[in-house]
CSV table of C-alpha atoms in Angstrom, one decimal:
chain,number,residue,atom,x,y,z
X,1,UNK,CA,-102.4,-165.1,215.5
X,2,UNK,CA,-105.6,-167.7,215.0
X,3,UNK,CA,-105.9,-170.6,214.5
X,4,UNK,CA,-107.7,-171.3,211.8
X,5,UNK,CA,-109.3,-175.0,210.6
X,6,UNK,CA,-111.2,-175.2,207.3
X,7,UNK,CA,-113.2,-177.9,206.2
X,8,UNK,CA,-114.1,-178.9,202.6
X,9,UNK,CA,-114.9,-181.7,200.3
X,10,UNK,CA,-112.3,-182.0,198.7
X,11,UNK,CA,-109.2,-180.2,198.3
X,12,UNK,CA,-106.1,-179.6,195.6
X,13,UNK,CA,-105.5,-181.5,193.3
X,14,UNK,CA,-108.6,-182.8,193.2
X,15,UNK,CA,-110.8,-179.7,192.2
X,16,UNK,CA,-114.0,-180.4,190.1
X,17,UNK,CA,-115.2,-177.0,189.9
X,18,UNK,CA,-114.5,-172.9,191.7
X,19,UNK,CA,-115.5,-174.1,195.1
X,20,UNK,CA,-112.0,-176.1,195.3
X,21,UNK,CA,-110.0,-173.4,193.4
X,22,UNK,CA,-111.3,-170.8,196.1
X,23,UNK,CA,-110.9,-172.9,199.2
X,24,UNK,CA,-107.2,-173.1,198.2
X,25,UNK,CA,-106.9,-169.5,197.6
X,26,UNK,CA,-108.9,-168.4,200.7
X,27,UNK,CA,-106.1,-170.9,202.8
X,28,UNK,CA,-102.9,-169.8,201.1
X,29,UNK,CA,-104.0,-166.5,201.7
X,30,UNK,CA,-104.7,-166.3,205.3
X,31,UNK,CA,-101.4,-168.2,205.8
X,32,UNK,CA,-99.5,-165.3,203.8
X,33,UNK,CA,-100.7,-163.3,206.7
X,34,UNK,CA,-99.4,-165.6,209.1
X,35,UNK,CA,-102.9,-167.1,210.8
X,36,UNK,CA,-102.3,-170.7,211.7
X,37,UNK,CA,-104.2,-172.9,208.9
X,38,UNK,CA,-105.2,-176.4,208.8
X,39,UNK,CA,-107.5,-178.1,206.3
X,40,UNK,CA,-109.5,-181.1,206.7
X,41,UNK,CA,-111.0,-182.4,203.5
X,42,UNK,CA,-112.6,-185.8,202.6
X,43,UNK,CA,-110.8,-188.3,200.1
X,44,UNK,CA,-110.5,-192.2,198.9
X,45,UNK,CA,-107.9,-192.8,201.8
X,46,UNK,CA,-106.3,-190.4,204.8
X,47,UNK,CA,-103.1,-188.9,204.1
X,48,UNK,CA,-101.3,-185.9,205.5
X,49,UNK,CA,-99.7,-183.3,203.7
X,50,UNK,CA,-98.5,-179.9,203.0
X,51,UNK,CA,-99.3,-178.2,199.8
X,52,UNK,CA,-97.9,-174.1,199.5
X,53,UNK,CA,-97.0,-174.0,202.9
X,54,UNK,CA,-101.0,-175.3,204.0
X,55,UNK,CA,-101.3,-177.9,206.0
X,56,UNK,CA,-103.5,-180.5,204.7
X,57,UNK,CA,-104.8,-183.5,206.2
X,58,UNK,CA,-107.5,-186.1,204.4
X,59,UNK,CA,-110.0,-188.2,206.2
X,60,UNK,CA,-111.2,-191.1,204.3
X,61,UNK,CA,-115.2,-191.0,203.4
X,62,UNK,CA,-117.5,-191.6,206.3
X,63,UNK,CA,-120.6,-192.5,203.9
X,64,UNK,CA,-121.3,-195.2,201.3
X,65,UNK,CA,-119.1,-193.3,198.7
X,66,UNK,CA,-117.1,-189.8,198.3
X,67,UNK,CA,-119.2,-187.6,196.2
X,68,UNK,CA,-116.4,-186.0,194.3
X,69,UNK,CA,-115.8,-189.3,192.7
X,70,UNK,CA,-118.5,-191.4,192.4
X,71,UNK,CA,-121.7,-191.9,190.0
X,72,UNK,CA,-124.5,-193.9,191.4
X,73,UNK,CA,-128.1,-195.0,191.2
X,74,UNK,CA,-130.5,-192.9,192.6
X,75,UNK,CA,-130.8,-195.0,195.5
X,76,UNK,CA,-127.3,-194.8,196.5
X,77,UNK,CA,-128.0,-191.1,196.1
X,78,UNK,CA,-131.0,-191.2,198.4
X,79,UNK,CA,-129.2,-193.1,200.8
X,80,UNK,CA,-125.7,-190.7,200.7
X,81,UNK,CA,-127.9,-187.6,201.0
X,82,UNK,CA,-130.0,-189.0,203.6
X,83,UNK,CA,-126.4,-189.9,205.8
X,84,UNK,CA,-125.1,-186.6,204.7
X,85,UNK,CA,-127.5,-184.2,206.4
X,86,UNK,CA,-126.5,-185.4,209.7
X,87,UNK,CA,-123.4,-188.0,209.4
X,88,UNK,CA,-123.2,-189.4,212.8
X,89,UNK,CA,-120.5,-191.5,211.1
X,90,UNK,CA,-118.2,-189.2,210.9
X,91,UNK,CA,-119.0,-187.2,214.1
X,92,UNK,CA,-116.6,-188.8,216.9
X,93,UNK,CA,-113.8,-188.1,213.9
X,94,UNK,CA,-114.6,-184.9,213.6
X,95,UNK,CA,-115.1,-183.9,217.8
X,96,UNK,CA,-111.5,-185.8,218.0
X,97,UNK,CA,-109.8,-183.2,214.8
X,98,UNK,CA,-111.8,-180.2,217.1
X,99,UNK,CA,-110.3,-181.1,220.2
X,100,UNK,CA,-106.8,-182.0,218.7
X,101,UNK,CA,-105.7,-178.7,216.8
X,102,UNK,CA,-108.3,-176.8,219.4
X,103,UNK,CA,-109.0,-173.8,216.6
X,104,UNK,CA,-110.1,-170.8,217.4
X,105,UNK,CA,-112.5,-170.7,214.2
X,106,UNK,CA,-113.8,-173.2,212.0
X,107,UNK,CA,-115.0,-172.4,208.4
X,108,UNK,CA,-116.4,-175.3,206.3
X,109,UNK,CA,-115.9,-173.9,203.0
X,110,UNK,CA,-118.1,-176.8,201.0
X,111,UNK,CA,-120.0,-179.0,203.8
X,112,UNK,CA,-120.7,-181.6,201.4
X,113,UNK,CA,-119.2,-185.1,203.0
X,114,UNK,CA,-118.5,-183.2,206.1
X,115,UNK,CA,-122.3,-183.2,206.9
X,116,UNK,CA,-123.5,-180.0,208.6
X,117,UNK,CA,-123.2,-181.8,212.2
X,118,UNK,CA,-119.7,-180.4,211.8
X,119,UNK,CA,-121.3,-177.2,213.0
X,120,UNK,CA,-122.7,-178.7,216.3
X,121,UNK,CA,-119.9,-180.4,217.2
X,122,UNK,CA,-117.5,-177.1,216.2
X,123,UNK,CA,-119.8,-175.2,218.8
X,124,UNK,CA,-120.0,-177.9,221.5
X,125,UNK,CA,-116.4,-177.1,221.5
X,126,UNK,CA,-116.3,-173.4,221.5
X,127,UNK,CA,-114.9,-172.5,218.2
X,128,UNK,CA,-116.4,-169.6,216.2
X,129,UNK,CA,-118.4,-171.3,213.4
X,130,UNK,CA,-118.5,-169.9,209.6
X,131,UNK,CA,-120.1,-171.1,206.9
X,132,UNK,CA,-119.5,-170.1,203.0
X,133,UNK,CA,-122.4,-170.5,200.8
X,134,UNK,CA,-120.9,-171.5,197.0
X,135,UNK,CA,-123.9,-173.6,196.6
X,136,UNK,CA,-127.1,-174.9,197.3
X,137,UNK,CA,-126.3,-178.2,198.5
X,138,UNK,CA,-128.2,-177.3,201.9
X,139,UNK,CA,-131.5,-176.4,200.0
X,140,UNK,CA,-131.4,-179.3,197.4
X,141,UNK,CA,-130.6,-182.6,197.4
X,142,UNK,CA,-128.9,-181.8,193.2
X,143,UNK,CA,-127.3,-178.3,195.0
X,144,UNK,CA,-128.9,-176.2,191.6
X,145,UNK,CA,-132.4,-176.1,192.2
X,146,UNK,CA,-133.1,-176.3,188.9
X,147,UNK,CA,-135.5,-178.8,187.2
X,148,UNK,CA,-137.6,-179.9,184.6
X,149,UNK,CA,-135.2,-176.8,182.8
X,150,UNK,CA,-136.7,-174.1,184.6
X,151,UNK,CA,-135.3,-172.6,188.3
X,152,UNK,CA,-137.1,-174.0,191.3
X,153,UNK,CA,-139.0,-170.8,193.0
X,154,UNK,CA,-139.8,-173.3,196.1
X,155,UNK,CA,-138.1,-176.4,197.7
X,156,UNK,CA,-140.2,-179.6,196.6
X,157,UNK,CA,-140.8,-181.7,199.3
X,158,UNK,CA,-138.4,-184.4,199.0
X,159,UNK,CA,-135.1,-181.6,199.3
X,160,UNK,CA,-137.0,-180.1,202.7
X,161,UNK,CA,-137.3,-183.6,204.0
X,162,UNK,CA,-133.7,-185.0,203.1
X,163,UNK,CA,-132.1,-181.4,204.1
X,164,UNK,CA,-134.4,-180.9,206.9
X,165,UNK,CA,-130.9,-181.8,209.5
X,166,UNK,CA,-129.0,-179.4,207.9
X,167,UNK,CA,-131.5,-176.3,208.6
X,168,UNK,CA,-131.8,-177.4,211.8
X,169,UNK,CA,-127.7,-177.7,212.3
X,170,UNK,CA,-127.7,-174.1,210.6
X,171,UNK,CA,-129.1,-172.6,213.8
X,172,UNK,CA,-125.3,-173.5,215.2
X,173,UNK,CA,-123.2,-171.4,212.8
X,174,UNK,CA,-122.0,-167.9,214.1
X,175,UNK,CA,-121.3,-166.1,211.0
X,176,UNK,CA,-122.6,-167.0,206.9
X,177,UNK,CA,-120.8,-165.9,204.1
X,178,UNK,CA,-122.6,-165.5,200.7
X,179,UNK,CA,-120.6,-165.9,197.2
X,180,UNK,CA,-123.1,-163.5,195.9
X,181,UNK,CA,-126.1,-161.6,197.7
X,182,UNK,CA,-128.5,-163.5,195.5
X,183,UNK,CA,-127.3,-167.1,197.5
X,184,UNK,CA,-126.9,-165.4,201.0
X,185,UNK,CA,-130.3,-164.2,200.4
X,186,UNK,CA,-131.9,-167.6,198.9
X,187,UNK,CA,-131.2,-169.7,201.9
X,188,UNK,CA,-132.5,-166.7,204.7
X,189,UNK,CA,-135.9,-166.7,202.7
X,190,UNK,CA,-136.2,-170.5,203.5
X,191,UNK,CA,-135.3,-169.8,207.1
X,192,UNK,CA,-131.5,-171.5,207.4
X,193,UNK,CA,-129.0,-169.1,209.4
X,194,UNK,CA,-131.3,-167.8,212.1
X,195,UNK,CA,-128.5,-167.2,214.7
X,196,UNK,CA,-126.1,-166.3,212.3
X,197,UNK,CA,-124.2,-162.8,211.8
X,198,UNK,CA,-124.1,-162.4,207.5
X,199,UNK,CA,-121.6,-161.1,205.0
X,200,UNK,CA,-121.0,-161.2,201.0
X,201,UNK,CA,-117.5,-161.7,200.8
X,202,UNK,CA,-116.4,-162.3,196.7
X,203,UNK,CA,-114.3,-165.2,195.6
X,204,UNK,CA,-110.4,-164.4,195.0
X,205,UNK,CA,-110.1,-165.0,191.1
X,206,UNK,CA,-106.8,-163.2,190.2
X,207,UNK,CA,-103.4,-162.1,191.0
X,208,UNK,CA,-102.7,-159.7,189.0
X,209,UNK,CA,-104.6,-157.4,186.3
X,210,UNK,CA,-103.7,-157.1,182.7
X,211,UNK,CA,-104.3,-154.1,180.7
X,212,UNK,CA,-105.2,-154.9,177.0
X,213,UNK,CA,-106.5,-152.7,174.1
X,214,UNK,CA,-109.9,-153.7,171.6
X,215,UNK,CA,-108.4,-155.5,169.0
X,216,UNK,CA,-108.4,-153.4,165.3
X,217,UNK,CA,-109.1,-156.4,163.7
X,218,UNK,CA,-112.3,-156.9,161.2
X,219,UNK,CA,-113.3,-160.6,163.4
X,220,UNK,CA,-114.8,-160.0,166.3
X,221,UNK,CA,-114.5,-162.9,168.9
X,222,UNK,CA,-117.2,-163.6,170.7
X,223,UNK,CA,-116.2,-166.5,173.7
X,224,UNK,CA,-117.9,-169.0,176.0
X,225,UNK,CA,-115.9,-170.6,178.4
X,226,UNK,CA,-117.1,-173.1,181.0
X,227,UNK,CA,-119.0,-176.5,181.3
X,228,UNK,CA,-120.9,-177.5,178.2
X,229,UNK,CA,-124.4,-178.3,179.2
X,230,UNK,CA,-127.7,-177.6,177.7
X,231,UNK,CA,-128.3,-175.3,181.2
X,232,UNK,CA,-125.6,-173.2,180.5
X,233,UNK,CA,-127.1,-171.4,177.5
X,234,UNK,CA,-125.1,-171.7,174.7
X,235,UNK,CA,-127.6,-172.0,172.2
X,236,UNK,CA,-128.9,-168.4,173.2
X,237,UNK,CA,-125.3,-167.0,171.8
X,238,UNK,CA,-125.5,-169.0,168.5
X,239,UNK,CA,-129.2,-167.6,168.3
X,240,UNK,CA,-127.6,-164.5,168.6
X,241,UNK,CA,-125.2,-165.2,165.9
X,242,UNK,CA,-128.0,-166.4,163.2
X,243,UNK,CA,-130.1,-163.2,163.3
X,244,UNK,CA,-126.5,-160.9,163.1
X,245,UNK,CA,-126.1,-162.8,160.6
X,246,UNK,CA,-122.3,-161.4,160.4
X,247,UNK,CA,-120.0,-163.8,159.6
X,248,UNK,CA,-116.8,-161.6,161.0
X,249,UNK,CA,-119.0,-162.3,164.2
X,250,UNK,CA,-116.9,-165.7,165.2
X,251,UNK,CA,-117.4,-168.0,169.0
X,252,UNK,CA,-115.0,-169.5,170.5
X,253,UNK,CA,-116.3,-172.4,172.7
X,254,UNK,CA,-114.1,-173.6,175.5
X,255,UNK,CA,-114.6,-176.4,178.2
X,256,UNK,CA,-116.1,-180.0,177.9
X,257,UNK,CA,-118.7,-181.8,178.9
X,258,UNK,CA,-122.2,-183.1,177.4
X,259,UNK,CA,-121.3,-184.5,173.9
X,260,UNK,CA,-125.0,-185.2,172.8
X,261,UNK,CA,-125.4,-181.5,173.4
X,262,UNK,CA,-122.3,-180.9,171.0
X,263,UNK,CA,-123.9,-183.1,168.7
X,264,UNK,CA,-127.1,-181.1,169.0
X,265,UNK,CA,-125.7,-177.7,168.4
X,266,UNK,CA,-123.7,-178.4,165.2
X,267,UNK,CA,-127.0,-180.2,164.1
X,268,UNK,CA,-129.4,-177.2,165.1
X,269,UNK,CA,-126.6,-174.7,163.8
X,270,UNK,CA,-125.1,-175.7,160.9
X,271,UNK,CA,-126.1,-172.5,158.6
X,272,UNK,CA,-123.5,-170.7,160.8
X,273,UNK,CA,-121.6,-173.9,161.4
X,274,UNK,CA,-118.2,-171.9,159.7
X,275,UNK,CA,-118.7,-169.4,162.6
X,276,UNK,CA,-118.3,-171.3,165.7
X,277,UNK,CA,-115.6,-173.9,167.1
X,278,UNK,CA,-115.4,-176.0,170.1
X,279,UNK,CA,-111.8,-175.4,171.7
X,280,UNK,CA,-112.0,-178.0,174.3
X,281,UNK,CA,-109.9,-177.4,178.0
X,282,UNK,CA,-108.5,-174.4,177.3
X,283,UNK,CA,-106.4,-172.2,180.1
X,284,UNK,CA,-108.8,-169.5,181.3
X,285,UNK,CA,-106.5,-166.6,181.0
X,286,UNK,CA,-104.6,-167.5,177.7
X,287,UNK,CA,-108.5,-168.4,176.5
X,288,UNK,CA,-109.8,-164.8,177.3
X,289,UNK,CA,-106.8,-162.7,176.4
X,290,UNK,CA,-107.7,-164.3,172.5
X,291,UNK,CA,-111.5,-162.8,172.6
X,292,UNK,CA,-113.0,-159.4,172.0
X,293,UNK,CA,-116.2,-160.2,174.2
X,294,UNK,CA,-117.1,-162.9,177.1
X,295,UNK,CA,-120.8,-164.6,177.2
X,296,UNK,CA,-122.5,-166.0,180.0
X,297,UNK,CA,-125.7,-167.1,179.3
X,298,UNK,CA,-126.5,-169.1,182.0
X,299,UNK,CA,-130.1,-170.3,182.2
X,300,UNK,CA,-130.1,-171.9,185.7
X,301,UNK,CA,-129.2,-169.5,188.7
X,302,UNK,CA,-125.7,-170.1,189.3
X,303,UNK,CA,-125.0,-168.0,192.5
X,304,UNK,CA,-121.2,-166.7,191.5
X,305,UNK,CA,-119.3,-166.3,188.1
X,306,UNK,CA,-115.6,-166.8,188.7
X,307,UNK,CA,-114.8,-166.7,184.8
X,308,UNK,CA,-116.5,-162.7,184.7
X,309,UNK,CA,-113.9,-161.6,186.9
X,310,UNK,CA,-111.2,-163.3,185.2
X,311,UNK,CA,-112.1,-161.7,182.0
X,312,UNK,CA,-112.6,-158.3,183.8
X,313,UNK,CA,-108.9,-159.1,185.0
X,314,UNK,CA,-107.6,-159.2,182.0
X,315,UNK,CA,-109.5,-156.2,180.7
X,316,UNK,CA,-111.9,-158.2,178.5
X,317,UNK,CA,-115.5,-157.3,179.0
X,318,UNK,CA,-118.3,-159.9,179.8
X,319,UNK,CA,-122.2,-160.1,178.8
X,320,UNK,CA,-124.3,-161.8,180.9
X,321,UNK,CA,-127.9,-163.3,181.9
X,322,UNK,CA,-130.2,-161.7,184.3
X,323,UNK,CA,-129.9,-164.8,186.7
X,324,UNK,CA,-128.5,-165.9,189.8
X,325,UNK,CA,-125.4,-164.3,191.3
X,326,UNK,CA,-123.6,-162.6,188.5
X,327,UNK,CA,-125.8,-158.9,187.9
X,328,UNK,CA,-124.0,-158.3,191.0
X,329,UNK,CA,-120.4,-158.5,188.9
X,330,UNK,CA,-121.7,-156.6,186.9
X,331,UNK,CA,-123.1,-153.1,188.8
X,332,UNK,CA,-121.5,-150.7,186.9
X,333,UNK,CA,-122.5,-152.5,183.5
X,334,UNK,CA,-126.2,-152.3,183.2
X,335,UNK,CA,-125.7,-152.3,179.3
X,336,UNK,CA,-124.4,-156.2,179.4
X,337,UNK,CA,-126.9,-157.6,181.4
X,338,UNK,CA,-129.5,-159.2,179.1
X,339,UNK,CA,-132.8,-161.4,179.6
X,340,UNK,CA,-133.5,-162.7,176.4
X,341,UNK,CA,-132.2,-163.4,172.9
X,342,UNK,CA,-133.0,-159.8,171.4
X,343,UNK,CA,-131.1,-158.5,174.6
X,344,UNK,CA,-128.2,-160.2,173.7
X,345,UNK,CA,-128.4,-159.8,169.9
X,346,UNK,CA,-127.8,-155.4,171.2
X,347,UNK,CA,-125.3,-156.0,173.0
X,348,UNK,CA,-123.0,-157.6,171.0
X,349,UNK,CA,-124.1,-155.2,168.5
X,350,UNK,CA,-124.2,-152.1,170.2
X,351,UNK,CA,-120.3,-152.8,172.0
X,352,UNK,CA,-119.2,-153.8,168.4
X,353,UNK,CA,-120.3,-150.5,166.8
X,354,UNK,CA,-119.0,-148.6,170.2
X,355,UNK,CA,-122.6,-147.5,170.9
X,356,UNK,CA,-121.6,-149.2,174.8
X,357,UNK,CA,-118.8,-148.8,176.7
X,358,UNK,CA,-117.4,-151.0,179.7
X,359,UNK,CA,-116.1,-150.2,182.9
X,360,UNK,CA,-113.4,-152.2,184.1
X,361,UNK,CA,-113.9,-151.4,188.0
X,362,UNK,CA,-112.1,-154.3,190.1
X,363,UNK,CA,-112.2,-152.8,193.5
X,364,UNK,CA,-114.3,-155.1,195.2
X,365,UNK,CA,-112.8,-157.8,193.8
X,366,UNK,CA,-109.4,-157.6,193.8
X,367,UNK,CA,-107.6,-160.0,196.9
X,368,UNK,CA,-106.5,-157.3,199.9
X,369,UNK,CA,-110.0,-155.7,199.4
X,370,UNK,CA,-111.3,-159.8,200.0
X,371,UNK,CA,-109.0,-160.8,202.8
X,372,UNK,CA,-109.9,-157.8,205.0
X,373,UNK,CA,-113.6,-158.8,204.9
X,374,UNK,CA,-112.1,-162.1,205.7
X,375,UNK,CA,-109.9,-160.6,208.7
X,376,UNK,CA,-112.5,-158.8,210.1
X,377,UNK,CA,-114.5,-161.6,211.0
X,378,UNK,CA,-112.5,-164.3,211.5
């Protein structure tokens, strides 16, 4: 069987977001079908270690700090994303790894603090070279391009510039792998990948699916669940809310993060202040299986939603923006896609009266379907 080495910036426990919780999944997995699997991730110190039968081994930061752990001043950001693009720091570490466990393919699952000379280096020593795009760290130098809160339709010039190394690294990666068709698609139309076979290969979210029946009762629970930010949207489901003006229409808000924001939506809110509560960390499956209807109202273009297919796993439907990655989730659900306030006001209106119906199709995304799209190009 292969041999199989995959690099990321960090690896479990320390998971800041899905990128970490799908590297882990996509390793476990291909070592369940008995491929040979090594991960090299960055951390504080190097260690070695096994974690669910993956062999892990952590190579202490090669640039002025580890991302996953550190905020600093812009200039310490300049600097770190300048290094980054093309970390000839870390580059006689990483030949030395190559030549060592002599893979037959590398995948660098989040490049960040590997640096995209990884990909050189991986072909200098004939290994097949893959590359998932979670996301867009190689376009901009904040990995959202999103700013001044609108989405970026071009590349300012200071993220071509600093990234300018990693495009040109790009040209040495056999195979890219989009989250979503919208992110595979955003970096071709600025010219990375140009060697490189493509594929849109899912995230594995779940184990198993759980069937679940509408709830009879007179509350309808409306949830949000995810990162509290004034990007995400959240203010466009309590906009919602107000002109319902139902108040058996009750949100559930789950996750932590920005507190002024918090601050600003009880403030900006408080006529249907009774109506909404802020759960904080919740578990994402025990959170869902307690709702009647997901929201995702994402305003900037987040290229995958990990939390819509855990709700369609659990046979909760989901309602989300017209942005980014997650229309594609939803192809069979036209109805609960949305662009704007009014949008989202019918939805939750029409599903509640039973005017829309949802189709729990999980074929694409269930893990066998993933891992043979995995197989067959690995």
């Amino acid at each position: 069987m292969k041999k199989v080495l995959i690099f990321c910036r960090s690896y479990y426990p320390h998971i800041s977001g899905g990128g970490e919780i799908s590297t882990q999944a996509l390793a476990e997995n291909l070592v369940s079908l008995g491929y040979e699997v090594k991960v090299i991730t960055i951390s504080s110190s190097y260690c070695k270690e096994v974690i669910n039968n993956v062999f892990v081994e952590r190579l202490k930061f090669k640039n002025i700090y580890w991302s996953y752990e550190s905020s600093n001043s812009l200039i310490k950001k300049i600097i770190w994303h300048t290094i980054d693009a093309n970390n000839i720091f870390i580059a006689s570490i990483l030949d030395e790894i190559i030549k060592k466990y002599n893979p037959d393919t590398v995948v660098s699952s989040t490049i960040e603090d590997i640096s995209s000379i990884l990909w050189k280096i991986s072909k200098k020593n004939n290994c097949k070279v893959i590359h998932i795009l979670r996301s867009y760290s190689l376009l901009c130098t904040n990995a959202n391009m999103f700013k001044n809160n609108s989405n970026c339709l071009n590349r300012c010039l200071n993220c071509s510039l600093i990234t300018l190394n990693k495009k040109f690294n790009s040209y040495y990666v056999d195979h890219v792998v989009g989250i979503s068709n919208f992110i595979l698609n955003k970096h071709l139309q600025f010219g990375y990948f140009k060697n490189a076979q493509n594929s849109v290969i899912h995230n594995i979210c779940f184990d198993e699916e759980v069937e679940r029946e509408k709830s009879p009762s007179n509350e309808f629970k409306i949830g949000y669940l995810g990162r509290i930010h004034p990007t995400k949207g959240i203010d466009m489901i309590l906009e919602s809310m107000q002109k319902l003006n139902d108040k058996n229409n009750l949100l559930f808000i789950a996750g932590k993060g920005d507190s002024e924001y918090i601050k600003y939506l009880h403030q900006n809110y408080s006529n249907i202040q009774s109506n909404f509560f802020f759960s904080g960390l919740q578990n994402a499956f025990e959170f869902i299986d307690g709702i009647d209807l997901l929201i995702v109202p994402s305003k900037w273009e987040e290229p995958f939603g990990r939390v819509v297919i855990e709700a369609l796993s659990r046979n909760v439907p989901v309602a989300v923006k017209r942005v980014g990655g997650m229309p594609e989730l939803l192809i069979d659900n036209e109805d609960f896609i949305f662009d704007d306030i009014s949008g989202l006001v019918k939805i939750i209106s029409d599903y509640k009266n039973n005017i829309i119906q949802f189709s729990f199709n999980l074929n694409s995304f269930r893990k066998d379907y993933i891992m043979k799209k995995w197989i067959d190009i690995i």
